[in-house]
Amino acid sequence: MNAIQIDDLTKYYGKVRGIEHINLTVRQGASYGFIGPNGAGKSTTIRTLLGLLHPNGGKAQIFGLDTVKDREKVLARVGYLPSEVSFYPGMRVKDVLKLSADLRRRDCRKTSVRLCERLKLDMTRKVEELSFGNRKKTAIVCALQHEPELLIFDEPTSGLDPLMQREFFEILKERNKEGATLFLSSHVLSEVQLNCTDAAMIKDGAIITKGSVAELAGTGTKRVSIRGSVDCSSLTGVKDLHSTPGHVDFLYSGDGNALLRTLSVGEVLDFTVTEPDLEEVFLHYYEKGGEL
């Protein structure tokens, strides 16, 4: 069974486009990245998927349950972290966590204490006294403490310092190894590349590409960086050529032997040939309208 199945999902805000004809499948137990800049439609997709927004077309299922007709059953099996969080004033962190657990009719005290210790979150603090990062930690514990089968996190690391980000992703990896499915929305490409096995890119409310992270990054194109003086003008397959005195850098999808011949007649002090990272692939889809 798939954890998430989205078919032709569409949402408009009046006449304004939210998302159009989204199709997406996330297998159970996957760690799936959902990539796009602010305004691309990530949050609208997630909120419509969860039944928090009513779609104008299409449908979505979570663990085979219709997210509109069976919304309460769906939400019982999901841990959701929105991109922005707010709490009732006057409450302490422990009160927020208890309220969240009580709404699910669960005793989550042991798990919540353990998570607060790992995230260095003081449960006695009032929520209005918390920094943005500690409010985000509180929401993370709310989303995780009932040990859900599906974790849907929308821009989860904003406000977290690097050490807390590392601990947060360690927790997610542990949950994923235990069988939970992860759906991570982010505009931080390195987060997705390091923590997800599959991903989809969204632009202007529509999915523009999807697949395994290895497939998306492994395009057959190489990043070539040369220190020295080399004339690459005759090479076929060169893209994004940047040349300064003593340094040449470009993307290359041509013949490897042709590249070696060109290097052999130049004055090469050093050179590297590497795979482009996911961020480079992403920028090509967004800025240049196609893959590398």
Coordinates of C-alpha atoms in Angstrom, one line a residue:
M1 CA 0.0 0.0 0.0
N2 CA 1.1 3.5 -0.7
A3 CA 1.4 6.0 2.1
I4 CA 0.3 8.9 -0.2
Q5 CA -1.5 8.8 -3.5
I6 CA -2.4 12.1 -5.1
D7 CA -4.4 12.1 -8.4
D8 CA -4.9 15.2 -10.4
L9 CA -5.2 17.3 -7.2
T10 CA -6.2 21.0 -7.9
K11 CA -6.8 23.9 -5.6
Y12 CA -7.7 27.5 -6.5
Y13 CA -8.1 30.5 -4.1
G14 CA -10.9 32.1 -6.0
K15 CA -9.4 32.7 -9.4
V16 CA -5.8 32.5 -8.1
R17 CA -3.9 29.3 -8.8
G18 CA -2.8 27.3 -5.9
I19 CA -1.9 24.0 -7.4
E20 CA -3.0 22.3 -10.7
H21 CA -3.2 18.6 -11.6
I22 CA -0.8 17.3 -9.0
N23 CA 0.0 13.6 -9.3
L24 CA 2.3 12.0 -6.8
T25 CA 2.8 8.6 -5.2
V26 CA 4.8 8.0 -2.0
R27 CA 5.4 4.4 -1.1
Q28 CA 5.0 3.3 2.5
G29 CA 8.3 3.6 4.4
A30 CA 9.9 6.0 2.0
S31 CA 11.7 9.2 2.8
Y32 CA 10.4 11.6 0.2
G33 CA 11.4 15.2 -0.5
F34 CA 9.1 17.9 -1.9
I35 CA 11.2 20.6 -3.3
G36 CA 10.3 24.2 -4.4
P37 CA 10.8 27.8 -3.4
N38 CA 8.3 29.8 -1.4
G39 CA 5.1 30.3 -3.4
A40 CA 5.6 27.2 -5.6
G41 CA 2.6 25.4 -4.0
K42 CA 4.2 23.1 -1.4
S43 CA 2.1 24.2 1.5
T44 CA -1.1 24.3 -0.5
T45 CA -0.4 20.7 -1.7
I46 CA 0.2 19.5 1.9
R47 CA -2.9 21.3 3.3
T48 CA -5.1 20.0 0.6
L49 CA -3.6 16.5 1.0
L50 CA -4.5 16.6 4.7
G51 CA -8.1 17.8 4.1
L52 CA -7.3 21.2 5.7
L53 CA -8.2 22.8 2.4
H54 CA -11.0 21.5 0.1
P55 CA -9.8 20.7 -3.4
N56 CA -11.4 22.1 -6.5
G57 CA -10.5 18.9 -8.4
G58 CA -8.9 15.5 -8.1
K59 CA -8.4 13.4 -5.0
A60 CA -5.9 12.2 -2.5
Q61 CA -5.5 9.2 -0.3
I62 CA -3.4 8.5 2.7
F63 CA -3.0 4.7 3.5
G64 CA -5.9 4.1 1.2
L65 CA -8.2 6.5 3.0
D66 CA -9.8 9.4 1.2
T67 CA -8.5 12.6 2.7
V68 CA -11.8 14.4 2.4
K69 CA -14.3 11.7 3.4
D70 CA -12.0 10.1 6.0
R71 CA -10.2 13.1 7.3
E72 CA -10.3 12.3 11.0
K73 CA -9.0 8.7 10.4
V74 CA -6.3 10.1 8.2
L75 CA -5.2 12.8 10.7
A76 CA -5.0 10.1 13.5
R77 CA -2.2 8.4 11.6
V78 CA -0.3 11.5 10.6
G79 CA 2.2 13.8 12.4
Y80 CA 2.0 17.2 10.7
L81 CA 4.4 20.1 11.2
P82 CA 3.2 23.3 9.4
S83 CA 5.7 25.8 8.1
E84 CA 4.4 28.4 10.7
V85 CA 3.3 27.6 14.2
S86 CA 1.4 29.4 16.9
F87 CA 0.0 28.4 20.3
Y88 CA -2.5 29.7 22.8
P89 CA -0.9 32.3 25.0
G90 CA -0.4 31.6 28.7
M91 CA 0.3 28.0 28.2
R92 CA 3.6 26.3 29.1
V93 CA 5.3 23.9 26.7
K94 CA 4.2 20.9 28.8
D95 CA 0.6 22.1 28.6
V96 CA 0.8 22.4 24.8
L97 CA 2.1 18.9 24.5
K98 CA -0.5 17.5 26.9
L99 CA -3.3 19.2 24.9
S100 CA -2.0 17.8 21.7
A101 CA -1.8 14.3 23.2
D102 CA -5.3 14.6 24.8
L103 CA -6.8 15.6 21.5
R104 CA -5.5 12.2 20.2
R105 CA -6.6 10.4 23.3
R106 CA -3.0 9.2 23.9
D107 CA -0.7 9.2 26.8
C108 CA 2.5 10.5 25.2
R109 CA 4.4 11.7 28.4
K110 CA 7.4 9.3 28.1
T111 CA 7.9 10.1 24.4
S112 CA 7.5 13.8 24.8
V113 CA 9.9 14.0 27.7
R114 CA 12.5 12.0 25.7
L115 CA 12.1 14.3 22.6
C116 CA 12.3 17.5 24.7
E117 CA 15.5 16.2 26.2
R118 CA 17.0 15.5 22.8
L119 CA 15.9 18.8 21.4
K120 CA 16.9 20.7 24.5
L121 CA 13.4 22.1 25.0
D122 CA 12.4 23.4 28.4
M123 CA 8.9 22.1 29.1
T124 CA 8.3 24.6 31.9
R125 CA 8.7 27.7 29.7
K126 CA 5.6 29.7 28.7
V127 CA 5.1 29.7 24.9
E128 CA 5.0 33.5 24.6
E129 CA 8.6 33.5 26.1
L130 CA 9.9 31.1 23.5
S131 CA 12.2 32.0 20.6
F132 CA 11.1 31.1 17.1
G133 CA 13.4 28.1 17.2
N134 CA 11.9 26.8 20.5
R135 CA 8.4 27.3 19.2
K136 CA 9.4 25.2 16.2
K137 CA 10.8 22.5 18.6
T138 CA 7.5 22.5 20.5
A139 CA 5.6 21.9 17.3
I140 CA 8.1 19.1 16.3
V141 CA 7.4 17.3 19.6
C142 CA 3.7 17.7 19.0
A143 CA 4.0 16.1 15.6
L144 CA 6.2 13.2 16.8
Q145 CA 5.1 12.3 20.3
H146 CA 2.1 10.1 19.3
E147 CA 4.5 8.1 17.0
P148 CA 2.5 8.5 13.8
E149 CA 2.9 6.3 10.7
L150 CA 3.3 9.2 8.3
L151 CA 5.3 12.4 9.1
I152 CA 4.5 15.4 6.9
F153 CA 6.9 18.2 7.7
D154 CA 6.6 21.6 5.9
E155 CA 9.9 23.6 6.0
P156 CA 10.8 22.0 9.4
T157 CA 14.3 23.4 10.0
S158 CA 13.7 27.1 9.8
G159 CA 14.7 28.6 13.1
L160 CA 16.7 25.6 14.2
D161 CA 20.4 26.0 14.8
P162 CA 22.8 23.6 13.0
L163 CA 23.2 21.3 16.0
M164 CA 19.5 21.0 16.5
Q165 CA 19.0 20.4 12.8
R166 CA 21.4 17.5 13.0
E167 CA 19.6 16.1 16.0
F168 CA 16.2 16.6 14.3
F169 CA 17.2 14.6 11.2
E170 CA 18.7 11.9 13.4
I171 CA 15.2 11.5 15.0
L172 CA 13.6 11.4 11.6
K173 CA 16.0 8.8 10.4
E174 CA 15.3 6.6 13.5
R175 CA 11.6 6.9 12.9
N176 CA 12.0 6.1 9.2
K177 CA 14.0 2.9 10.1
E178 CA 11.2 1.9 12.4
G179 CA 8.8 2.0 9.5
A180 CA 7.4 5.6 9.5
T181 CA 7.0 7.3 6.1
L182 CA 8.6 10.8 5.8
F183 CA 7.3 13.5 3.5
L184 CA 9.6 16.5 3.8
S185 CA 8.8 19.8 2.1
S186 CA 11.8 22.1 1.8
H187 CA 13.5 24.7 -0.3
V188 CA 16.9 23.7 1.2
L189 CA 18.2 21.2 -1.4
S190 CA 21.0 19.8 0.8
E191 CA 18.4 18.7 3.4
V192 CA 16.6 16.7 0.7
Q193 CA 19.7 15.2 -0.8
L194 CA 21.1 14.1 2.5
N195 CA 17.9 12.8 4.1
C196 CA 15.5 11.6 1.3
T197 CA 15.7 8.8 -1.2
D198 CA 13.0 10.1 -3.5
A199 CA 11.9 13.6 -4.4
A200 CA 9.6 15.8 -6.6
M201 CA 10.1 19.3 -7.7
I202 CA 7.2 21.7 -7.9
K203 CA 7.0 25.0 -9.8
D204 CA 4.1 27.4 -10.3
G205 CA 1.7 24.9 -8.7
A206 CA 2.7 21.9 -10.9
I207 CA 5.1 19.0 -10.6
I208 CA 7.9 19.5 -13.0
T209 CA 10.0 16.3 -12.3
K210 CA 10.1 13.5 -9.8
G211 CA 12.1 10.3 -9.2
S212 CA 14.8 9.0 -6.9
V213 CA 17.3 11.6 -5.6
A214 CA 20.1 9.6 -7.2
E215 CA 18.3 9.7 -10.6
L216 CA 17.6 13.4 -10.3
A217 CA 21.2 14.3 -9.4
G218 CA 22.8 11.6 -11.7
T219 CA 22.1 13.2 -15.0
G220 CA 25.2 12.1 -16.8
T221 CA 26.4 15.7 -16.8
K222 CA 29.7 16.4 -14.9
R223 CA 30.9 19.6 -13.3
V224 CA 34.5 20.2 -14.6
S225 CA 36.8 22.7 -12.8
I226 CA 40.2 23.4 -14.2
R227 CA 43.0 25.5 -12.7
G228 CA 45.3 26.7 -15.5
S229 CA 44.8 27.9 -19.0
V230 CA 42.7 25.7 -21.4
D231 CA 40.7 26.6 -24.5
C232 CA 37.4 24.7 -24.3
S233 CA 35.7 26.6 -27.2
S234 CA 35.9 23.5 -29.5
L235 CA 34.4 21.1 -27.0
T236 CA 30.8 19.8 -27.7
G237 CA 28.6 19.5 -24.7
V238 CA 29.8 22.4 -22.6
K239 CA 27.2 24.4 -20.6
D240 CA 27.5 27.3 -18.2
L241 CA 31.1 28.1 -19.0
H242 CA 32.8 30.4 -16.6
S243 CA 36.3 31.5 -17.4
T244 CA 38.6 33.8 -15.4
P245 CA 42.4 34.1 -15.7
G246 CA 43.8 30.9 -14.4
H247 CA 40.5 29.1 -13.9
V248 CA 37.8 27.5 -16.1
D249 CA 34.6 25.9 -14.8
F250 CA 31.7 24.4 -16.8
L251 CA 29.1 21.6 -16.9
Y252 CA 30.0 18.9 -19.4
S253 CA 27.9 16.2 -21.1
G254 CA 30.2 15.5 -24.0
D255 CA 32.7 12.8 -24.8
G256 CA 35.2 12.0 -22.1
N257 CA 38.1 11.4 -24.5
A258 CA 37.5 14.7 -26.2
L259 CA 37.8 16.4 -22.8
L260 CA 41.0 14.6 -22.0
R261 CA 42.5 15.6 -25.4
T262 CA 41.6 19.2 -24.8
L263 CA 43.2 19.1 -21.3
S264 CA 46.4 17.5 -22.7
V265 CA 47.1 20.5 -25.0
G266 CA 46.4 23.1 -22.3
E267 CA 48.4 24.3 -19.4
V268 CA 46.6 22.4 -16.6
L269 CA 47.8 22.9 -13.0
D270 CA 44.9 20.9 -11.5
F271 CA 41.4 19.8 -12.4
T272 CA 38.4 18.0 -10.9
V273 CA 35.4 16.2 -12.4
T274 CA 32.4 15.8 -10.1
E275 CA 28.7 15.0 -10.2
P276 CA 26.5 18.1 -10.0
D277 CA 24.5 18.3 -6.8
L278 CA 20.8 18.4 -6.5
E279 CA 20.8 22.2 -6.1
E280 CA 22.4 22.6 -9.6
V281 CA 19.8 20.3 -11.1
F282 CA 17.0 22.3 -9.4
L283 CA 18.3 25.6 -10.6
H284 CA 18.4 24.4 -14.2
Y285 CA 14.8 23.3 -14.0
Y286 CA 13.8 26.7 -12.5
E287 CA 16.0 29.2 -14.2
K288 CA 16.6 27.5 -17.6
G289 CA 13.4 25.5 -18.0
G290 CA 14.9 22.0 -18.3
E291 CA 17.3 19.4 -17.0
L292 CA 21.0 19.5 -17.3

